[in-house]
XYZ file of C-alpha atoms in Angstrom:
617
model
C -53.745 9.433 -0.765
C -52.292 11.462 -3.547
C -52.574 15.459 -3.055
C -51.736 16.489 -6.711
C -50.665 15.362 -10.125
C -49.419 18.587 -11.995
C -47.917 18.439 -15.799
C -46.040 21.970 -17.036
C -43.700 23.232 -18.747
C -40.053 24.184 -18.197
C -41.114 27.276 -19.115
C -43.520 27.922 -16.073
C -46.370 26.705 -18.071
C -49.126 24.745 -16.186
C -50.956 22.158 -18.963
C -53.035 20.228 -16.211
C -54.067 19.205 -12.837
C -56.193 16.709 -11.619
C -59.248 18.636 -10.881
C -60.302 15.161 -9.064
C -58.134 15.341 -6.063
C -58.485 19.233 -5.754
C -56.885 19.016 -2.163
C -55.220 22.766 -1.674
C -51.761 22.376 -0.468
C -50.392 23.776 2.630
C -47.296 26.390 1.591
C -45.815 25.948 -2.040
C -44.600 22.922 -2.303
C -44.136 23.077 -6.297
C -42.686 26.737 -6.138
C -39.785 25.406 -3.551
C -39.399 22.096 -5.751
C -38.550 24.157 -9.198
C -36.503 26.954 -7.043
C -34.226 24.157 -4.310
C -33.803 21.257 -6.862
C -34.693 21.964 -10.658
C -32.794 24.725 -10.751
C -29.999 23.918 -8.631
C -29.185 20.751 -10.516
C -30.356 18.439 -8.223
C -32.950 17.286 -10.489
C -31.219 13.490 -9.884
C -32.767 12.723 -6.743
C -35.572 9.738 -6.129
C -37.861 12.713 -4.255
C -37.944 15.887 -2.149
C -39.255 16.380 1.088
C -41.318 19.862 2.206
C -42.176 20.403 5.361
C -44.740 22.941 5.886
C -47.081 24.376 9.306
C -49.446 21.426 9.629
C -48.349 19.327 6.580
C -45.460 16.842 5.635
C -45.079 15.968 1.835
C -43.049 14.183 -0.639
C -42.764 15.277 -4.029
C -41.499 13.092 -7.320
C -41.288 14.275 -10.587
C -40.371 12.719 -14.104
C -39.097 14.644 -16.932
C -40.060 13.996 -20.731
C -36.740 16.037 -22.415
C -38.047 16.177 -26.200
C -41.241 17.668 -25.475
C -39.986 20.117 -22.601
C -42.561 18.622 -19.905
C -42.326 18.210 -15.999
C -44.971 16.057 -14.439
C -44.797 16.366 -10.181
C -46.642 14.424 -7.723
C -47.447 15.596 -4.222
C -48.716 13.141 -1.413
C -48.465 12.999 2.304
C -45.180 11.867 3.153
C -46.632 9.706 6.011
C -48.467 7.278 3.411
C -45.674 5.735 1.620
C -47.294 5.691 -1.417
C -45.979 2.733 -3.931
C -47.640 3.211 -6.552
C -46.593 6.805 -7.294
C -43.307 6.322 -9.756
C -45.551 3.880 -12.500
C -48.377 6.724 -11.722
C -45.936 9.230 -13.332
C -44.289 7.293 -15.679
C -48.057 5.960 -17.419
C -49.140 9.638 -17.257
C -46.112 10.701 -18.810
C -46.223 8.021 -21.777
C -49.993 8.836 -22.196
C -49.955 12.564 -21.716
C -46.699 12.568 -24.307
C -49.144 11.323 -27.285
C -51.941 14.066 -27.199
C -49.665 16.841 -26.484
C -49.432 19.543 -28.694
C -46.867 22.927 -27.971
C -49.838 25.330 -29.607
C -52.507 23.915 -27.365
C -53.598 24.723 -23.776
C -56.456 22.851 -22.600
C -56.562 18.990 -21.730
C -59.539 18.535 -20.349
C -60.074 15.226 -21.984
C -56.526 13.327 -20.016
C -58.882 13.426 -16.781
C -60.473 10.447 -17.785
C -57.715 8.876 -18.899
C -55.496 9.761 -15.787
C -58.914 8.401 -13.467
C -58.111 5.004 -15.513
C -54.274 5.091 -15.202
C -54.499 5.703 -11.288
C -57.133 2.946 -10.661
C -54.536 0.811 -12.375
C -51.834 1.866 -10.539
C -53.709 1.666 -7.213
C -54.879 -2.289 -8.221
C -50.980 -3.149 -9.078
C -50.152 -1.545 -5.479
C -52.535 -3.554 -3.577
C -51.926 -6.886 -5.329
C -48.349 -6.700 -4.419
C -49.337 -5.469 -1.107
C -51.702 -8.716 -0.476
C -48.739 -11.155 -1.846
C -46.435 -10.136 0.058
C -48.688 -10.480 3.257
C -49.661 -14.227 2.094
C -46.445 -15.033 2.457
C -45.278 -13.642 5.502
C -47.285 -15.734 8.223
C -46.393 -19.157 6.983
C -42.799 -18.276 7.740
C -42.932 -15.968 11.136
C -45.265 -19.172 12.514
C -42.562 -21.493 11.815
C -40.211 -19.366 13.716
C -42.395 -18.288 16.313
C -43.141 -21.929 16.833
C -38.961 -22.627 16.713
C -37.963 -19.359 19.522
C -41.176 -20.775 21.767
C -39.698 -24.291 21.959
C -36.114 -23.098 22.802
C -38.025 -21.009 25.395
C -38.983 -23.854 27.176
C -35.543 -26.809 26.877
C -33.945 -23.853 28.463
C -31.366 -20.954 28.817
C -28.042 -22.369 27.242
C -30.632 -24.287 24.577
C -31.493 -20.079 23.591
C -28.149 -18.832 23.309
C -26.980 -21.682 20.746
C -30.380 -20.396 18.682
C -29.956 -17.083 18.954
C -25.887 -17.831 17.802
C -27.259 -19.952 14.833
C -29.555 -17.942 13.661
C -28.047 -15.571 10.824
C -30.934 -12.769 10.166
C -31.498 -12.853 13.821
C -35.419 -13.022 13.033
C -35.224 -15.589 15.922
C -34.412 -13.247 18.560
C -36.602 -10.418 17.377
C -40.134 -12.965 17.400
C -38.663 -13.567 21.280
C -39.000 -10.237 22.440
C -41.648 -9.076 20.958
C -43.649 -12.187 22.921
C -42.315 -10.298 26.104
C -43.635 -7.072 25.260
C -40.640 -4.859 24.036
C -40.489 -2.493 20.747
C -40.196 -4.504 17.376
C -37.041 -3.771 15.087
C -33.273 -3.528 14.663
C -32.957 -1.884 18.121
C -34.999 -4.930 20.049
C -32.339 -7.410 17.681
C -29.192 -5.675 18.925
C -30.082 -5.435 22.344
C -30.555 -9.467 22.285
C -27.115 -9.914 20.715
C -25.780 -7.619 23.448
C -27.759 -9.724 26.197
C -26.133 -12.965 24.539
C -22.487 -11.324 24.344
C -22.524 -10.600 28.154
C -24.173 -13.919 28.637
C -21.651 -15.834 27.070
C -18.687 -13.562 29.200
C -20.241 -14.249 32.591
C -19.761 -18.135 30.955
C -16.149 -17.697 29.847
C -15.272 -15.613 33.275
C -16.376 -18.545 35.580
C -14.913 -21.785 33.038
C -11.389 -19.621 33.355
C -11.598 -18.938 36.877
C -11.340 -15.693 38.836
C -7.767 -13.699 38.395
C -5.398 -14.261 40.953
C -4.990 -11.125 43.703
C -1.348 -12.093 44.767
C -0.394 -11.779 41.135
C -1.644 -7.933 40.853
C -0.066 -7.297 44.392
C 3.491 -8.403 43.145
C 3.026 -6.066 39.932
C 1.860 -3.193 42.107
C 4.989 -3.408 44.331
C 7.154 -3.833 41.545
C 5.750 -0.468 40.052
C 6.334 1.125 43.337
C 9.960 -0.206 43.339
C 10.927 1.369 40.356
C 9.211 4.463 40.898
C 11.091 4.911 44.345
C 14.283 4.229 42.635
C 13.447 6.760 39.714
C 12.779 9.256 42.819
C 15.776 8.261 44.944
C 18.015 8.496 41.517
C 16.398 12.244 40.198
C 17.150 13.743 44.355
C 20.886 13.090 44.305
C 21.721 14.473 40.207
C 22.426 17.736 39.979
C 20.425 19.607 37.593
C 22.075 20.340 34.331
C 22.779 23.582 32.726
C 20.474 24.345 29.821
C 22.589 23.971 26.295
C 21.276 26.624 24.158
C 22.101 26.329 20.288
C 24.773 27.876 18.272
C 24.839 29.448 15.364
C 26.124 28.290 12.134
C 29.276 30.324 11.363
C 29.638 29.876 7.622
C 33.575 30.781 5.739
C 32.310 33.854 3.740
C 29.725 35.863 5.955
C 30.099 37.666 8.894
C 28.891 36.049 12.569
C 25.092 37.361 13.277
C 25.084 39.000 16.827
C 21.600 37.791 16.986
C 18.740 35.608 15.541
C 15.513 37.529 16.687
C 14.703 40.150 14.528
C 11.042 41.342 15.529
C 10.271 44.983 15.215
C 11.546 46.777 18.633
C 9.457 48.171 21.132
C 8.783 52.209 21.167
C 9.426 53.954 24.600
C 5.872 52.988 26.116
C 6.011 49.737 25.441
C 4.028 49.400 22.243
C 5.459 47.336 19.477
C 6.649 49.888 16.158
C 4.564 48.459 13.547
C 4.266 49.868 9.853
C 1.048 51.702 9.401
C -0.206 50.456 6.002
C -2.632 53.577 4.178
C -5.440 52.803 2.201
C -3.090 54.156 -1.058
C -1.072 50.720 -0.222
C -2.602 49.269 -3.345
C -5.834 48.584 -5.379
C -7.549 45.539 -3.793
C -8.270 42.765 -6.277
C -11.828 42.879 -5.759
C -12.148 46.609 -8.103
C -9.494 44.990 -10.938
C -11.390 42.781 -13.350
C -10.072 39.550 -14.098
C -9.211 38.622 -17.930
C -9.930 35.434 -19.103
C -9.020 34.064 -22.704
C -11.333 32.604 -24.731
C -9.716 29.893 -26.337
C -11.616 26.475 -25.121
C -8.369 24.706 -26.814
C -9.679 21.145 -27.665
C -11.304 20.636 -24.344
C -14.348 18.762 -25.970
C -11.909 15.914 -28.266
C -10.391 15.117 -24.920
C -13.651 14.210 -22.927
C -14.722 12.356 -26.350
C -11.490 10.125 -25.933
C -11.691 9.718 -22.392
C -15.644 8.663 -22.367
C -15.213 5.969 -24.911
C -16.180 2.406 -23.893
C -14.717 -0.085 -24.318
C -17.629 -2.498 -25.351
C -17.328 -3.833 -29.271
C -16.442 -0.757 -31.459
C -19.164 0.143 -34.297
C -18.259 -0.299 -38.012
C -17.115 2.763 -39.796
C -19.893 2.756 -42.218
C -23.022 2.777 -38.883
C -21.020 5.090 -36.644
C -21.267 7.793 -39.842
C -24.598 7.366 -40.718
C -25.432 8.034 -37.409
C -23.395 10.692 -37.215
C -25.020 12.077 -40.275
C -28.796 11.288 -39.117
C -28.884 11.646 -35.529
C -29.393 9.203 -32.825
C -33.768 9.032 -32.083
C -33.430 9.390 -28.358
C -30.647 9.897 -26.112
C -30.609 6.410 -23.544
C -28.945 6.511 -20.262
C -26.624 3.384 -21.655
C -25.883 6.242 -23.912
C -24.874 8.622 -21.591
C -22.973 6.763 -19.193
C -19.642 6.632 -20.492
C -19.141 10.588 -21.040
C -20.305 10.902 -17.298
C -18.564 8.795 -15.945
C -14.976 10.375 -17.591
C -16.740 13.843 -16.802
C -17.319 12.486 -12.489
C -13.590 11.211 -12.917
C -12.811 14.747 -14.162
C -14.205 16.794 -11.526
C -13.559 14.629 -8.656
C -10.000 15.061 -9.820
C -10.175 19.161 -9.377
C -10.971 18.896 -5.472
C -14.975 18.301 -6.404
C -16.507 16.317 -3.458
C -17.357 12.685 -4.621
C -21.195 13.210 -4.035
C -21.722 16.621 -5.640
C -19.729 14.949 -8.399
C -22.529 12.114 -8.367
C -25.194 14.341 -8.064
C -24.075 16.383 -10.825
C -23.539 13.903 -13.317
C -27.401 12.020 -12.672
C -29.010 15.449 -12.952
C -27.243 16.157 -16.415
C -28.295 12.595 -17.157
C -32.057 13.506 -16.069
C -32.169 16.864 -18.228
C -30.343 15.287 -21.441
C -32.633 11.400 -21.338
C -34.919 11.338 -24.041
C -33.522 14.158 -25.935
C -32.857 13.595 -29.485
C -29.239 14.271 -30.816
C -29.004 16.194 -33.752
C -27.041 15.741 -36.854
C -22.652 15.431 -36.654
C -22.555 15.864 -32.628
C -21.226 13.623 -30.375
C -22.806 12.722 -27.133
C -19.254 13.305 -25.065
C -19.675 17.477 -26.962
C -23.762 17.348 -25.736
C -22.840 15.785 -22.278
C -19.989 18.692 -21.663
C -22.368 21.558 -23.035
C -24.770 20.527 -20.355
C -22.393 19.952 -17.767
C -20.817 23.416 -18.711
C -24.497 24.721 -18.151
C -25.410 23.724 -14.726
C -22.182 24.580 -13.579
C -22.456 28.363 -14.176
C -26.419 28.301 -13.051
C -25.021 26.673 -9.734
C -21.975 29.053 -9.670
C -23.663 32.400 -10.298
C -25.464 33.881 -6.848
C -29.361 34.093 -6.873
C -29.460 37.516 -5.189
C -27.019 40.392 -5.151
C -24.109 39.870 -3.379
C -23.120 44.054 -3.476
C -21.958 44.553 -0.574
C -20.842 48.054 -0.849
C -24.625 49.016 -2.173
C -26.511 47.552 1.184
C -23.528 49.384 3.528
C -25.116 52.767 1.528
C -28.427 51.382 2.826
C -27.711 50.440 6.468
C -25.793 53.876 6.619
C -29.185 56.168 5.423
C -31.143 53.887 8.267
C -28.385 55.583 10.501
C -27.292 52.050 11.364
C -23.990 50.244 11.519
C -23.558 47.250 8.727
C -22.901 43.661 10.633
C -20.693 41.266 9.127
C -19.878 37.778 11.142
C -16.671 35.757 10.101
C -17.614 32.145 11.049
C -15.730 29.030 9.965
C -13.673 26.032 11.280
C -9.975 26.160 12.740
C -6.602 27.550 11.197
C -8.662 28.956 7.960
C -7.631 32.725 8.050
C -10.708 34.679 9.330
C -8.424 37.543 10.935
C -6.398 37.558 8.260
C -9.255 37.992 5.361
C -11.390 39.769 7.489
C -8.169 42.408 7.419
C -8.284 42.505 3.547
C -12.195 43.091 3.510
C -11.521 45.715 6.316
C -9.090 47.541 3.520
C -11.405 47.322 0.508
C -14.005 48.651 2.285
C -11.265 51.713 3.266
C -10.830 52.116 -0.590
C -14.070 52.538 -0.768
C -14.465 55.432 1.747
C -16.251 53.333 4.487
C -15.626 53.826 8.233
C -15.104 50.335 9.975
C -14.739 48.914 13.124
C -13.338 45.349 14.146
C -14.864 43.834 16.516
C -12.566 40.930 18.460
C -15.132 38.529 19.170
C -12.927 35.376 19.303
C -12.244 35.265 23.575
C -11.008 31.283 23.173
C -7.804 31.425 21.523
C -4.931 32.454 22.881
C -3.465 35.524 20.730
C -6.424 36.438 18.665
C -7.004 39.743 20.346
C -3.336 40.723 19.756
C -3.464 39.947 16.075
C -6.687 41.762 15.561
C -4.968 44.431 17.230
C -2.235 44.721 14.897
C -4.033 44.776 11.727
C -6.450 47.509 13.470
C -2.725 49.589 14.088
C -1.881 48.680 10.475
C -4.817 50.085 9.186
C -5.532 52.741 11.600
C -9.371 51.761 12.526
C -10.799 51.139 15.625
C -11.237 47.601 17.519
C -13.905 47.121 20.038
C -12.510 44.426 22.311
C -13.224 43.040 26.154
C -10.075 40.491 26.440
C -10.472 36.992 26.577
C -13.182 34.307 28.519
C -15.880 36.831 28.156
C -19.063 35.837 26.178
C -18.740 36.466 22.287
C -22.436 37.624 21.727
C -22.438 40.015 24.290
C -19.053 41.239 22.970
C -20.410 41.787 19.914
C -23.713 43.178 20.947
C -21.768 45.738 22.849
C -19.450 46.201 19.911
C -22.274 47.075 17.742
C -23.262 49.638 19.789
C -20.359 51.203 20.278
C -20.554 51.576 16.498
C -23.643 53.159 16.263
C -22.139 55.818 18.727
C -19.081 56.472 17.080
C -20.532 56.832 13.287
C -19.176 53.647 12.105
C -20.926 52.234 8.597
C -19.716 48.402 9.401
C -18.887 46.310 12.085
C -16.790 43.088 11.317
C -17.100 40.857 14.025
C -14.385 38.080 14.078
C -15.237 34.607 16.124
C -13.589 31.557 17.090
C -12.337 28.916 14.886
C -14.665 25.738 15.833
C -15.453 22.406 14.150
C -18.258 21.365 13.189
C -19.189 18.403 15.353
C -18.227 21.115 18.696
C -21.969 21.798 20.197
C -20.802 23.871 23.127
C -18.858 26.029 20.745
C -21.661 25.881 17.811
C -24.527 26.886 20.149
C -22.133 29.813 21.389
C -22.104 30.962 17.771
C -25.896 30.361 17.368
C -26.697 32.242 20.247
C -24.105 35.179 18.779
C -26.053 35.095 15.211
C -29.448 35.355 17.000
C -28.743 37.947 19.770
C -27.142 40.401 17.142
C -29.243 39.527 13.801
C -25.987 40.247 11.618
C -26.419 41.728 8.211
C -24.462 39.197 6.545
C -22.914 35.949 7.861
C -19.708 34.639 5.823
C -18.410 31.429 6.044
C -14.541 31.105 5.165
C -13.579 28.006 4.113
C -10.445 26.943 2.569
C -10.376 26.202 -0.973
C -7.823 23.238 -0.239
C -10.918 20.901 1.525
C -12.093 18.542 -0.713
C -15.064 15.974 0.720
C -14.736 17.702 3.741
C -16.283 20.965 2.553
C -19.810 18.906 2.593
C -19.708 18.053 5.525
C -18.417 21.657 7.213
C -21.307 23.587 5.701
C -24.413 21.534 5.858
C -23.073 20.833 9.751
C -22.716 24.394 10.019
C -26.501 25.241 8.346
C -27.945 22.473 10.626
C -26.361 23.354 13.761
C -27.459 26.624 13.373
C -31.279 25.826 12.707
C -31.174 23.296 15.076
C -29.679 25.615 18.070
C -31.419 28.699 17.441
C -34.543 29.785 19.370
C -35.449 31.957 16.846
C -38.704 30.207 14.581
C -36.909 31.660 11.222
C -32.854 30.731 12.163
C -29.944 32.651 10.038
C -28.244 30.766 8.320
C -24.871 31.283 6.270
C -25.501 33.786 3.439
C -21.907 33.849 1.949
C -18.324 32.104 1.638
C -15.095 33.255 1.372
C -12.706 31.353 -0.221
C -9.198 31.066 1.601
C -5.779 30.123 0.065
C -6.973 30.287 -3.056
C -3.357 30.520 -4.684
C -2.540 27.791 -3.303
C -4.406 25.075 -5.555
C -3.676 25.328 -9.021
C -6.416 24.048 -11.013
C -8.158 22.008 -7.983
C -11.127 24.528 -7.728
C -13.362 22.516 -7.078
C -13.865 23.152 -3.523
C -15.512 26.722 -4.475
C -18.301 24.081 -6.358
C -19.207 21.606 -3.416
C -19.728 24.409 -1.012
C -22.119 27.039 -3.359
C -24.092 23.254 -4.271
C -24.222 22.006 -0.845
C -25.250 25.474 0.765
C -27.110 27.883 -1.370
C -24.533 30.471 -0.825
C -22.496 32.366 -3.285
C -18.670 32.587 -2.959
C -18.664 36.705 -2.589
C -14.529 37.259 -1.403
C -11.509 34.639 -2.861
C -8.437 35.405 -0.586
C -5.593 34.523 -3.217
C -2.291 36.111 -0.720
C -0.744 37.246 2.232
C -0.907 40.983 1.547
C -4.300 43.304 2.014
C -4.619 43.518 -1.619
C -5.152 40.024 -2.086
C -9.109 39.836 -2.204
C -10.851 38.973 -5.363
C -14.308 38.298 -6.617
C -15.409 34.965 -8.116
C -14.825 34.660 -11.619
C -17.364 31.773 -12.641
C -16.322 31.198 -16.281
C -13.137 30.943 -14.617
C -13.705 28.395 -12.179
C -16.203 26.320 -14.852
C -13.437 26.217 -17.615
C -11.018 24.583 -15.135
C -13.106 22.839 -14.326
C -13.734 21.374 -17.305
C -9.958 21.544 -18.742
């Protein structure tokens, strides 16, 4: 049954709802719709599933572009509802002719929408009853088939269930005898047949011979004895060690290890580096030119297709008048160059996709005005959602909820989480030194206990830097580390914490539900996911693993999840930025830090008309 039929406006603007159904629905279904997928550009999709306490629903919307309208349908998502797409696409094509931008009541569509759902229900079940007419006829017939093999015996069985190519055969077999219907019930028969038809070819072939195995075993043990017998009498060699390469002009180096020496205790000398090292990146703003240089002539060439070219006299009168309505035949071309475009700056093939369908969804229907071209209209748009993705929903200042944690008299948590070899110690060095700049007292907190050297080189950027490092050594547990760590920090005065972990992948559940159980146990102020800005498809699947494994571990009813990314080797890429894109689309999170070099300095902030015009270059 359908919970709710609502028309509005993008503007907010409720027109109707079908005071008929009047069913109050559990949560906000509509309020999560507009804020997860309108306006995150993932208007594209067939539907949208909200779960909420006690309730399941799916939610499908239409849009009509001219008139500014949104029509949304909310059922249970258990029902499977059929008729719900012509539902909304009737109501939109009736709704479209009595609307009228000054007015606000539409009392009179109930009728008509009681009429257009009756229809849509009648349609439904009429399909629904053909389809069932002409099931039996056919399942008898192969019932009847499956019984008789049942009975002219086993081998008769395996030939049908060999023949048969949509294996419909073997599924009206099992469920006579009582097992599950479906795909699973079909492969386990072809698995019964496979091992069938082995225990066949094993005893036609004969069983393998033993003396033949005993021969190769004492042949192995032969050689082996030799090998042992030849290793005992050779003298060991000495160990060649390499020379140097004496060139004609330069002197003979004495030596080729040139690490810093040790002091008298035993502690390496390493350069202390002040905070008056250098202005980080992050306080320097970032100048960008304005010139768009003919950006929009080159998607124009690129999106045109190559179907039968219009005469000059048609393709300037419509130039001159307009097209009515934008088509999706229309559209197509200048996406498709546009997908190309970004999937050749690092975007990930299916944020690409997604993209390009919701721009498709918000420009169908439109009408295009006088001397534009649809490749200039298609851009605009794209140019559009790309900064509404890019910029962060909340405030991402960092420095502003330190201040806050610090007048609650408590220590600011920040977690570095992310996959292998992506430089969390390293960046979470350079956001230790910005936050020096800034007059903030910070503690590291060496969290990672798996790999071999991570203490040590949290060590040394603590000596660089001259701040202290809470650390327990190695095979210890990380949460309790950093649980421990965190309160040394509210002893000592210290306004943040940044807690360093492991490098893990994503698919690692021993080493994901260790981090879970770290997020949970310390309820960190901000978890930042580094990722490096060379990943490409990958960066999909890192994060939404990452969010999931996370929800899915925790034992908390409301799980963290990530709240932030840092981008890694950001200078490394050239114009392929599009990994910064995948991972705000695919996660929610802004990109807050963009490590762009190997010195402390080398932290920036995000600049999105940046990233959108290379994007688009």
């Amino acid at each position: 049954m359908l919970e709710q039929l609502l028309i509005f406006t993008r503007g907010g603007l409720i027109l109707w709802t079908c005071k008929e159904l009047g069913n109050a629905l559990k949560g906000s279904p509509i309020d999560t719709l507009i804020r997860s997928c309108l306006l995150e550009e993932r208007s594209g999709a067939a539907s949208y599933n909200y779960d909420a306490p006690g309730a399941a629903y799916t939610l499908k919307w239409t849009f009509h572009n001219e008139l500014g309208l949104v029509f949304v349908a909310v059922y249970q998502r258990i029902l499977h509802l059929l008729y719900v797409d012509e539902l909304l696409a009737m109501a939109k094509r009736e709704f479209s002719e009595i609307y009228d931008p000054k007015r606000m009541n539409y009392n009179d569509f109930d009728e008509t929408f009681r009429q257009l759902r009756k229809e849509a229900e009648a349609r439904a079940e009429e399909l629904k009853k053909s389809k069932h007419v002409g099931k039996p006829v056919i399942d008898g017939k192969k019932q009847g088939q499956v019984k008789k093999g049942g009975f002219e015996g086993g081998n008769k069985k395996k030939s049908e269930a060999n023949d048969g190519g949509d294996g419909d055969t073997g599924k009206s077999y099992k469920l006579e005898t009582g097992h599950s219907n479906g795909n699973h019930v079909n492969i386990e028969g072809s698995r019964a047949v496979v091992a069938n038809s082995k225990e066949n070819a094993s005893s036609n072939v004969g069983a393998f011979d033993v003396s033949k195995l005993q021969k190769l075993r004492s042949k192995g043990g032969k050689k082996t004895d030799t090998v042992v017998n030849k290793g005992s009498n050779v003298h060991p060699k000495k160990k060649i060690t390499k020379k140097n390469r004496v060139w004609d002009d330069s002197p003979q180096e004495s030596k080729l290890d040139f690490t810093d020496p040790l002091e008298e205790n035993g502690n390496e000398n390493i350069e202390v580096v002040g905070t008056d090292h250098g202005e980080s990146m992050m306080d320097k703003e970032e100048i960008i030119s304005s010139d768009s240089e003919d950006e929009s002539e080159e998607v124009g060439k690129e999106s045109k297709p190559d179907t039968k070219k219009k005469g000059w006299f048609s393709s300037m009168f419509q130039s001159i008048a307009g097209k009515a309505n934008l088509e999706k035949s229309d559209l197509e071309p200048a996406l498709k160059a546009l997908k190309d475009r970004l999937m050749t700056k690092n975007v990930a093939e299916e944020i690409a996709e997604k993209l390009c369908e919701s721009v498709a969804a918000s420009l169908e229907g439109k009408k295009q005005a006088s001397f534009t071209r649809i490749s200039s209209k298609v851009q605009a748009a794209m140019e559009e959602a790309l900064v509404r993705i890019l910029t962060p929903r909340r405030s991402i200042d960092i420095l502003r909820d330190v201040h806050a944690a610090k007048e609650q008299r408590k220590p600011y948590v920040v977690v570095f989480v992310g996959v292998n070899g992506v430089g969390k110690s390293t960046n979470l060095a350079k956001v230790a030194y910005w936050l020096l700049q800034h007059e903030i007292s910070v503690m590291m907190a060496a969290c990672d206990t798996f790999r071999s050297g991570a203490v040590e080189q949290l060590r040394t950027h603590a000596r660089r830097l001259q701040i202290p490092i809470f650390e327990k050594g190695y095979e210890k547990d990380p949460a309790i580390v950093a649980k421990e760590a965190i309160q040394e920090a509210a002893r000592n005065g210290s306004d943040v914490v940044l807690v360093d972990t492991a490098g893990r992948m994503q698919d690692n559940e021993p080493l994901m539900r260790a981090l879970s159980k770290l997020v949970y146990l310390n309820n960190p102020d901000l978890v930042l996911f580094v990722g490096e800005a060379l990943v490409g498809n990958d960066a999909v699947d890192q994060l939404s693993k990452f969010n999931q494994k996370l929800a899915d571990l925790s034992t908390s009813p409301n799980p963290r999840l990530i709240d932030g990314i840092l981008l890694t080797k950001f200078d490394t890429i050239d114009d392929k930025v599009g990994a910064a894109l995948s991972m705000v689309y695919i996660s929610g999170a802004p990109v807050m830090f963009v490590g762009c070099g190997q010195s402390y300095t080398d932290l920036k902030k995000l600049n999105v008309k940046s990233i959108v015009k290379t994007l688009l270059k």
